[in-house]
PDB file of N, CA and C in Angstrom:
ATOM      1  N   LEU A 855     -13.307  13.819  70.475  1.00 45.00           N
ATOM      2  CA  LEU A 855     -12.934  12.639  69.676  1.00 45.00           C
ATOM      3  C   LEU A 855     -13.225  12.627  68.223  1.00 45.00           C
ATOM      4  N   HIS A 856     -13.988  13.722  67.653  1.00 44.00           N
ATOM      5  CA  HIS A 856     -14.335  14.181  66.140  1.00 44.00           C
ATOM      6  C   HIS A 856     -13.638  15.160  65.842  1.00 44.00           C
ATOM      7  N   THR A 857     -12.324  15.991  66.591  1.00 47.00           N
ATOM      8  CA  THR A 857     -11.332  16.470  66.126  1.00 47.00           C
ATOM      9  C   THR A 857     -10.128  15.358  65.593  1.00 47.00           C
ATOM     10  N   ALA A 858      -9.958  14.576  66.476  1.00 47.00           N
ATOM     11  CA  ALA A 858      -8.795  13.388  66.371  1.00 47.00           C
ATOM     12  C   ALA A 858      -9.463  12.644  65.086  1.00 47.00           C
ATOM     13  N   TYR A 859     -10.476  12.449  64.938  1.00 44.00           N
ATOM     14  CA  TYR A 859     -11.129  11.684  63.440  1.00 44.00           C
ATOM     15  C   TYR A 859     -10.638  12.598  62.043  1.00 44.00           C
ATOM     16  N   ARG A 860     -10.988  13.823  62.155  1.00 45.00           N
ATOM     17  CA  ARG A 860     -10.505  14.330  61.106  1.00 45.00           C
ATOM     18  C   ARG A 860      -9.088  14.630  61.167  1.00 45.00           C
ATOM     19  N   ARG A 861      -8.126  14.700  61.962  1.00 44.00           N
ATOM     20  CA  ARG A 861      -6.669  14.659  61.888  1.00 44.00           C
ATOM     21  C   ARG A 861      -6.558  13.440  61.512  1.00 44.00           C
ATOM     22  N   GLN A 862      -6.904  12.485  61.708  1.00 45.00           N
ATOM     23  CA  GLN A 862      -6.594  11.438  61.012  1.00 45.00           C
ATOM     24  C   GLN A 862      -7.170  11.221  59.466  1.00 45.00           C
ATOM     25  N   ARG A 863      -8.143  11.702  58.831  1.00 52.00           N
ATOM     26  CA  ARG A 863      -8.773  11.712  57.812  1.00 52.00           C
ATOM     27  C   ARG A 863      -7.527  12.743  56.813  1.00 52.00           C
ATOM     28  N   GLN A 864      -6.886  13.590  57.304  1.00 74.00           N
ATOM     29  CA  GLN A 864      -5.813  14.260  56.852  1.00 74.00           C
ATOM     30  C   GLN A 864      -4.925  13.755  55.637  1.00 74.00           C
ATOM     31  N   MET A 865      -4.408  12.674  56.340  1.00 86.00           N
ATOM     32  CA  MET A 865      -3.778  11.847  55.772  1.00 86.00           C
ATOM     33  C   MET A 865      -4.130  10.289  55.349  1.00 86.00           C
ATOM     34  N   CYS A 866      -3.611   9.931  53.903  1.00 91.00           N
ATOM     35  CA  CYS A 866      -4.232   8.625  53.559  1.00 91.00           C
ATOM     36  C   CYS A 866      -3.409   8.296  52.697  1.00 91.00           C
ATOM     37  N   ILE A 867      -3.219   6.879  52.432  1.00 90.00           N
ATOM     38  CA  ILE A 867      -2.430   6.062  51.390  1.00 90.00           C
ATOM     39  C   ILE A 867      -3.393   5.723  50.311  1.00 90.00           C
ATOM     40  N   ARG A 868      -2.713   6.102  49.249  1.00 85.00           N
ATOM     41  CA  ARG A 868      -3.617   5.842  47.920  1.00 85.00           C
ATOM     42  C   ARG A 868      -2.881   4.535  47.375  1.00 85.00           C
ATOM     43  N   ASP A 869      -3.523   3.574  46.545  1.00 77.00           N
ATOM     44  CA  ASP A 869      -2.973   2.369  45.492  1.00 77.00           C
ATOM     45  C   ASP A 869      -2.737   1.251  46.590  1.00 77.00           C
ATOM     46  N   SER A 870      -3.326   1.292  47.638  1.00 77.00           N
ATOM     47  CA  SER A 870      -3.185  -0.043  48.641  1.00 77.00           C
ATOM     48  C   SER A 870      -4.135  -1.153  48.584  1.00 77.00           C
ATOM     49  N   PRO A 871      -4.479  -2.165  48.279  1.00 86.00           N
ATOM     50  CA  PRO A 871      -3.225  -2.963  48.054  1.00 86.00           C
ATOM     51  C   PRO A 871      -2.511  -2.609  46.852  1.00 86.00           C
ATOM     52  N   THR A 872      -1.159  -2.746  46.271  1.00 88.00           N
ATOM     53  CA  THR A 872      -0.267  -2.564  45.505  1.00 88.00           C
ATOM     54  C   THR A 872       0.837  -3.841  44.554  1.00 88.00           C
ATOM     55  N   SER A 873       1.254  -3.590  43.700  1.00 90.00           N
ATOM     56  CA  SER A 873       1.869  -4.231  42.998  1.00 90.00           C
ATOM     57  C   SER A 873       3.233  -3.730  42.432  1.00 90.00           C
ATOM     58  N   LYS A 874       2.630  -2.138  42.171  1.00 91.00           N
ATOM     59  CA  LYS A 874       3.495  -1.091  41.583  1.00 91.00           C
ATOM     60  C   LYS A 874       4.966  -0.824  42.089  1.00 91.00           C
ATOM     61  N   GLY A 875       5.248  -1.110  43.117  1.00 94.00           N
ATOM     62  CA  GLY A 875       6.634  -0.649  44.061  1.00 94.00           C
ATOM     63  C   GLY A 875       6.560   0.495  44.403  1.00 94.00           C
ATOM     64  N   TYR A 876       5.225   1.258  44.704  1.00 95.00           N
ATOM     65  CA  TYR A 876       5.211   2.581  45.361  1.00 95.00           C
ATOM     66  C   TYR A 876       3.668   2.554  45.460  1.00 95.00           C
ATOM     67  N   VAL A 877       3.895   3.665  46.320  1.00 96.00           N
ATOM     68  CA  VAL A 877       2.459   3.931  47.046  1.00 96.00           C
ATOM     69  C   VAL A 877       2.279   5.787  47.569  1.00 96.00           C
ATOM     70  N   ASN A 878       1.391   6.311  47.187  1.00 95.00           N
ATOM     71  CA  ASN A 878       1.152   7.775  47.411  1.00 95.00           C
ATOM     72  C   ASN A 878       0.477   7.833  48.839  1.00 95.00           C
ATOM     73  N   ILE A 879       1.188   8.655  49.044  1.00 95.00           N
ATOM     74  CA  ILE A 879       0.622   9.008  50.483  1.00 95.00           C
ATOM     75  C   ILE A 879       0.354  10.379  50.293  1.00 95.00           C
ATOM     76  N   THR A 880      -0.598  10.837  50.595  1.00 93.00           N
ATOM     77  CA  THR A 880      -1.119  12.413  50.519  1.00 93.00           C
ATOM     78  C   THR A 880      -1.669  12.870  51.894  1.00 93.00           C
ATOM     79  N   SER A 881      -1.770  14.257  51.841  1.00 91.00           N
ATOM     80  CA  SER A 881      -1.921  14.700  53.110  1.00 91.00           C
ATOM     81  C   SER A 881      -2.852  16.246  52.508  1.00 91.00           C
ATOM     82  N   LYS A 882      -3.584  16.819  53.688  1.00 89.00           N
ATOM     83  CA  LYS A 882      -3.862  17.895  53.203  1.00 89.00           C
ATOM     84  C   LYS A 882      -3.327  19.269  53.769  1.00 89.00           C
ATOM     85  N   VAL A 883      -2.357  18.735  54.307  1.00 88.00           N
ATOM     86  CA  VAL A 883      -1.149  20.007  54.852  1.00 88.00           C
ATOM     87  C   VAL A 883       0.136  19.720  54.153  1.00 88.00           C
ATOM     88  N   ALA A 884       0.771  20.826  53.735  1.00 89.00           N
ATOM     89  CA  ALA A 884       1.729  20.714  52.917  1.00 89.00           C
ATOM     90  C   ALA A 884       3.033  20.400  54.217  1.00 89.00           C
ATOM     91  N   GLY A 885       4.138  19.974  53.320  1.00 92.00           N
ATOM     92  CA  GLY A 885       4.790  19.664  54.411  1.00 92.00           C
ATOM     93  C   GLY A 885       5.605  18.260  54.400  1.00 92.00           C
ATOM     94  N   ALA A 886       7.021  17.980  54.987  1.00 95.00           N
ATOM     95  CA  ALA A 886       7.304  16.599  55.005  1.00 95.00           C
ATOM     96  C   ALA A 886       6.875  15.583  55.872  1.00 95.00           C
ATOM     97  N   LYS A 887       6.680  14.640  55.457  1.00 96.00           N
ATOM     98  CA  LYS A 887       5.901  13.291  56.515  1.00 96.00           C
ATOM     99  C   LYS A 887       6.808  12.473  56.926  1.00 96.00           C
ATOM    100  N   SER A 888       6.927  12.250  58.036  1.00 98.00           N
ATOM    101  CA  SER A 888       8.003  10.972  58.699  1.00 98.00           C
ATOM    102  C   SER A 888       6.846   9.980  58.660  1.00 98.00           C
ATOM    103  N   VAL A 889       7.684   8.964  57.717  1.00 98.00           N
ATOM    104  CA  VAL A 889       6.879   7.511  57.576  1.00 98.00           C
ATOM    105  C   VAL A 889       7.690   6.623  58.091  1.00 98.00           C
ATOM    106  N   SER A 890       7.222   5.532  58.866  1.00 98.00           N
ATOM    107  CA  SER A 890       7.666   4.175  59.234  1.00 98.00           C
ATOM    108  C   SER A 890       6.625   3.143  58.813  1.00 98.00           C
ATOM    109  N   ILE A 891       7.362   2.076  58.865  1.00 98.00           N
ATOM    110  CA  ILE A 891       6.756   1.025  58.128  1.00 98.00           C
ATOM    111  C   ILE A 891       7.190   0.004  58.789  1.00 98.00           C
ATOM    112  N   PHE A 892       5.818  -0.923  59.365  1.00 98.00           N
ATOM    113  CA  PHE A 892       6.448  -2.104  60.387  1.00 98.00           C
ATOM    114  C   PHE A 892       5.823  -3.698  59.779  1.00 98.00           C
ATOM    115  N   ASP A 893       6.631  -4.283  59.824  1.00 98.00           N
ATOM    116  CA  ASP A 893       5.898  -5.505  59.295  1.00 98.00           C
ATOM    117  C   ASP A 893       4.828  -6.181  60.540  1.00 98.00           C
ATOM    118  N   VAL A 894       4.228  -7.619  60.301  1.00 95.00           N
ATOM    119  CA  VAL A 894       3.476  -7.912  61.224  1.00 95.00           C
ATOM    120  C   VAL A 894       4.046  -8.436  62.528  1.00 95.00           C
ATOM    121  N   LEU A 895       5.096  -8.543  62.371  1.00 97.00           N
ATOM    122  CA  LEU A 895       5.881  -8.923  63.654  1.00 97.00           C
ATOM    123  C   LEU A 895       6.100  -7.362  64.700  1.00 97.00           C
ATOM    124  N   GLY A 896       6.033  -6.711  64.166  1.00 97.00           N
ATOM    125  CA  GLY A 896       5.971  -5.121  64.775  1.00 97.00           C
ATOM    126  C   GLY A 896       7.788  -4.624  64.400  1.00 97.00           C
ATOM    127  N   LYS A 897       8.413  -5.649  63.425  1.00 98.00           N
ATOM    128  CA  LYS A 897       9.921  -5.009  63.248  1.00 98.00           C
ATOM    129  C   LYS A 897       9.649  -3.604  62.017  1.00 98.00           C
ATOM    130  N   GLN A 898      10.580  -2.483  62.497  1.00 98.00           N
ATOM    131  CA  GLN A 898      10.411  -1.836  61.630  1.00 98.00           C
ATOM    132  C   GLN A 898      11.141  -1.784  60.311  1.00 98.00           C
ATOM    133  N   VAL A 899      10.591  -1.728  59.020  1.00 98.00           N
ATOM    134  CA  VAL A 899      11.360  -2.316  58.066  1.00 98.00           C
ATOM    135  C   VAL A 899      11.589  -1.093  57.083  1.00 98.00           C
ATOM    136  N   VAL A 900      11.001   0.104  57.314  1.00 98.00           N
ATOM    137  CA  VAL A 900      11.378   1.503  56.506  1.00 98.00           C
ATOM    138  C   VAL A 900      11.179   2.565  57.254  1.00 98.00           C
ATOM    139  N   LYS A 901      12.206   3.345  57.650  1.00 98.00           N
ATOM    140  CA  LYS A 901      12.055   4.595  58.068  1.00 98.00           C
ATOM    141  C   LYS A 901      12.648   5.845  56.967  1.00 98.00           C
ATOM    142  N   THR A 902      11.555   6.876  56.661  1.00 98.00           N
ATOM    143  CA  THR A 902      12.536   7.617  55.964  1.00 98.00           C
ATOM    144  C   THR A 902      11.309   9.145  56.145  1.00 98.00           C
ATOM    145  N   THR A 903      11.952   9.966  55.868  1.00 98.00           N
ATOM    146  CA  THR A 903      11.201  11.213  55.703  1.00 98.00           C
ATOM    147  C   THR A 903      10.891  11.889  53.898  1.00 98.00           C
ATOM    148  N   LEU A 904       9.371  11.649  53.816  1.00 96.00           N
ATOM    149  CA  LEU A 904       8.875  11.920  52.650  1.00 96.00           C
ATOM    150  C   LEU A 904       8.388  13.428  52.473  1.00 96.00           C
ATOM    151  N   ILE A 905       9.082  13.872  51.310  1.00 95.00           N
ATOM    152  CA  ILE A 905       8.874  15.517  51.154  1.00 95.00           C
ATOM    153  C   ILE A 905       7.632  15.116  49.691  1.00 95.00           C
ATOM    154  N   GLY A 906       7.540  14.595  48.872  1.00 93.00           N
ATOM    155  CA  GLY A 906       6.554  14.528  48.140  1.00 93.00           C
ATOM    156  C   GLY A 906       5.729  13.609  48.202  1.00 93.00           C
ATOM    157  N   ASP A 907       4.478  13.076  47.531  1.00 94.00           N
ATOM    158  CA  ASP A 907       3.894  11.659  47.801  1.00 94.00           C
ATOM    159  C   ASP A 907       3.930  10.353  47.591  1.00 94.00           C
ATOM    160  N   ARG A 908       5.061  10.169  47.066  1.00 96.00           N
ATOM    161  CA  ARG A 908       5.448   9.171  46.329  1.00 96.00           C
ATOM    162  C   ARG A 908       6.334   8.298  47.105  1.00 96.00           C
ATOM    163  N   LEU A 909       5.942   7.133  47.562  1.00 96.00           N
ATOM    164  CA  LEU A 909       6.922   6.435  48.943  1.00 96.00           C
ATOM    165  C   LEU A 909       7.231   5.133  47.946  1.00 96.00           C
ATOM    166  N   ASP A 910       8.720   4.636  47.848  1.00 96.00           N
ATOM    167  CA  ASP A 910       9.197   3.570  47.131  1.00 96.00           C
ATOM    168  C   ASP A 910       9.106   2.629  47.841  1.00 96.00           C
ATOM    169  N   ILE A 911       8.374   1.356  47.826  1.00 96.00           N
ATOM    170  CA  ILE A 911       8.170   0.129  48.469  1.00 96.00           C
ATOM    171  C   ILE A 911       8.870  -0.970  47.755  1.00 96.00           C
ATOM    172  N   SER A 912       9.529  -0.794  46.619  1.00 96.00           N
ATOM    173  CA  SER A 912       9.771  -2.004  45.838  1.00 96.00           C
ATOM    174  C   SER A 912      10.974  -2.941  46.638  1.00 96.00           C
ATOM    175  N   LYS A 913      11.270  -2.598  47.511  1.00 96.00           N
ATOM    176  CA  LYS A 913      12.103  -3.675  48.428  1.00 96.00           C
ATOM    177  C   LYS A 913      11.483  -4.588  49.604  1.00 96.00           C
ATOM    178  N   LEU A 914       9.987  -4.214  49.775  1.00 97.00           N
ATOM    179  CA  LEU A 914       9.347  -4.763  50.558  1.00 97.00           C
ATOM    180  C   LEU A 914       8.696  -6.190  49.889  1.00 97.00           C
ATOM    181  N   ASN A 915       8.789  -7.102  50.636  1.00 96.00           N
ATOM    182  CA  ASN A 915       8.316  -8.349  50.359  1.00 96.00           C
ATOM    183  C   ASN A 915       6.557  -8.028  50.478  1.00 96.00           C
ATOM    184  N   SER A 916       6.126  -9.354  49.386  1.00 96.00           N
ATOM    185  CA  SER A 916       4.425  -9.232  49.704  1.00 96.00           C
ATOM    186  C   SER A 916       4.042  -9.479  50.761  1.00 96.00           C
ATOM    187  N   GLY A 917       3.332  -8.744  51.152  1.00 96.00           N
ATOM    188  CA  GLY A 917       2.295  -9.090  52.695  1.00 96.00           C
ATOM    189  C   GLY A 917       1.969  -7.832  53.121  1.00 96.00           C
ATOM    190  N   VAL A 918       1.706  -7.784  54.731  1.00 97.00           N
ATOM    191  CA  VAL A 918       0.701  -6.784  55.180  1.00 97.00           C
ATOM    192  C   VAL A 918       1.502  -6.266  56.229  1.00 97.00           C
ATOM    193  N   TYR A 919       1.688  -4.688  55.838  1.00 97.00           N
ATOM    194  CA  TYR A 919       2.095  -4.022  56.489  1.00 97.00           C
ATOM    195  C   TYR A 919       1.562  -2.947  57.495  1.00 97.00           C
ATOM    196  N   ILE A 920       2.040  -2.339  58.560  1.00 97.00           N
ATOM    197  CA  ILE A 920       1.425  -1.365  59.022  1.00 97.00           C
ATOM    198  C   ILE A 920       2.385  -0.133  58.785  1.00 97.00           C
ATOM    199  N   VAL A 921       1.721   1.207  58.389  1.00 97.00           N
ATOM    200  CA  VAL A 921       2.477   2.313  58.338  1.00 97.00           C
ATOM    201  C   VAL A 921       2.019   3.428  59.054  1.00 97.00           C
ATOM    202  N   LYS A 922       2.967   3.964  59.825  1.00 97.00           N
ATOM    203  CA  LYS A 922       2.721   4.932  61.176  1.00 97.00           C
ATOM    204  C   LYS A 922       3.459   6.395  60.177  1.00 97.00           C
ATOM    205  N   ILE A 923       2.506   7.319  59.997  1.00 96.00           N
ATOM    206  CA  ILE A 923       2.614   8.702  59.286  1.00 96.00           C
ATOM    207  C   ILE A 923       2.597  10.197  60.242  1.00 96.00           C
ATOM    208  N   GLU A 924       3.561  10.793  60.130  1.00 96.00           N
ATOM    209  CA  GLU A 924       3.581  11.679  61.275  1.00 96.00           C
ATOM    210  C   GLU A 924       4.171  12.897  60.296  1.00 96.00           C
ATOM    211  N   GLN A 925       3.129  13.899  60.841  1.00 95.00           N
ATOM    212  CA  GLN A 925       3.343  15.640  60.427  1.00 95.00           C
ATOM    213  C   GLN A 925       2.987  16.557  61.302  1.00 95.00           C
ATOM    214  N   GLY A 926       3.960  17.008  61.419  1.00 91.00           N
ATOM    215  CA  GLY A 926       3.496  18.091  62.523  1.00 91.00           C
ATOM    216  C   GLY A 926       3.297  17.520  64.046  1.00 91.00           C
ATOM    217  N   LYS A 927       1.866  17.781  64.486  1.00 90.00           N
ATOM    218  CA  LYS A 927       1.648  17.313  65.474  1.00 90.00           C
ATOM    219  C   LYS A 927       0.654  16.424  65.162  1.00 90.00           C
ATOM    220  N   THR A 928       0.334  15.549  63.901  1.00 92.00           N
ATOM    221  CA  THR A 928      -0.879  14.725  63.792  1.00 92.00           C
ATOM    222  C   THR A 928       0.275  13.315  63.542  1.00 92.00           C
ATOM    223  N   SER A 929      -0.511  12.640  63.671  1.00 94.00           N
ATOM    224  CA  SER A 929       0.045  10.991  63.545  1.00 94.00           C
ATOM    225  C   SER A 929      -1.257   9.990  63.473  1.00 94.00           C
ATOM    226  N   THR A 930      -0.906   9.242  62.157  1.00 95.00           N
ATOM    227  CA  THR A 930      -2.212   7.983  62.001  1.00 95.00           C
ATOM    228  C   THR A 930      -1.243   6.932  61.705  1.00 95.00           C
ATOM    229  N   THR A 931      -2.042   5.847  61.518  1.00 95.00           N
ATOM    230  CA  THR A 931      -1.442   4.422  61.192  1.00 95.00           C
ATOM    231  C   THR A 931      -2.511   3.886  60.342  1.00 95.00           C
ATOM    232  N   LYS A 932      -2.001   3.207  59.311  1.00 95.00           N
ATOM    233  CA  LYS A 932      -2.509   2.550  58.260  1.00 95.00           C
ATOM    234  C   LYS A 932      -2.275   1.409  57.826  1.00 95.00           C
ATOM    235  N   LYS A 933      -3.016   0.630  57.043  1.00 96.00           N
ATOM    236  CA  LYS A 933      -2.711  -0.674  56.895  1.00 96.00           C
ATOM    237  C   LYS A 933      -2.417  -0.771  55.525  1.00 96.00           C
ATOM    238  N   LEU A 934      -1.151  -1.745  55.115  1.00 96.00           N
ATOM    239  CA  LEU A 934      -0.793  -1.426  53.614  1.00 96.00           C
ATOM    240  C   LEU A 934      -0.680  -2.693  53.104  1.00 96.00           C
ATOM    241  N   VAL A 935      -1.009  -3.402  52.013  1.00 96.00           N
ATOM    242  CA  VAL A 935      -0.931  -4.478  51.454  1.00 96.00           C
ATOM    243  C   VAL A 935      -0.409  -4.556  49.968  1.00 96.00           C
ATOM    244  N   VAL A 936       0.787  -5.325  50.119  1.00 96.00           N
ATOM    245  CA  VAL A 936       1.747  -5.426  49.012  1.00 96.00           C
ATOM    246  C   VAL A 936       1.379  -6.677  48.409  1.00 96.00           C
ATOM    247  N   LYS A 937       1.218  -6.689  47.312  1.00 94.00           N
ATOM    248  CA  LYS A 937       1.343  -8.053  46.579  1.00 94.00           C
ATOM    249  C   LYS A 937       2.381  -8.742  45.952  1.00 94.00           C
TER     250      LYS A 937
END
């Protein structure tokens, strides 16, 4: 359990809640990240591969979303609030 918790802590979303049109997704491990964003009904609204840290969310409406981030064998989900 402790190892799984540490893996989840390796990736985080900065600037949530946001109204800037982007969020920063940081990771302690270098490399591309697969990012999927789902609305509260479970519909996937974004699917992309992120090379850097900045993710453009300017096309998302205000609301609460679930973000799934995968990198290598590590996967985590986070809440994103768009104002």
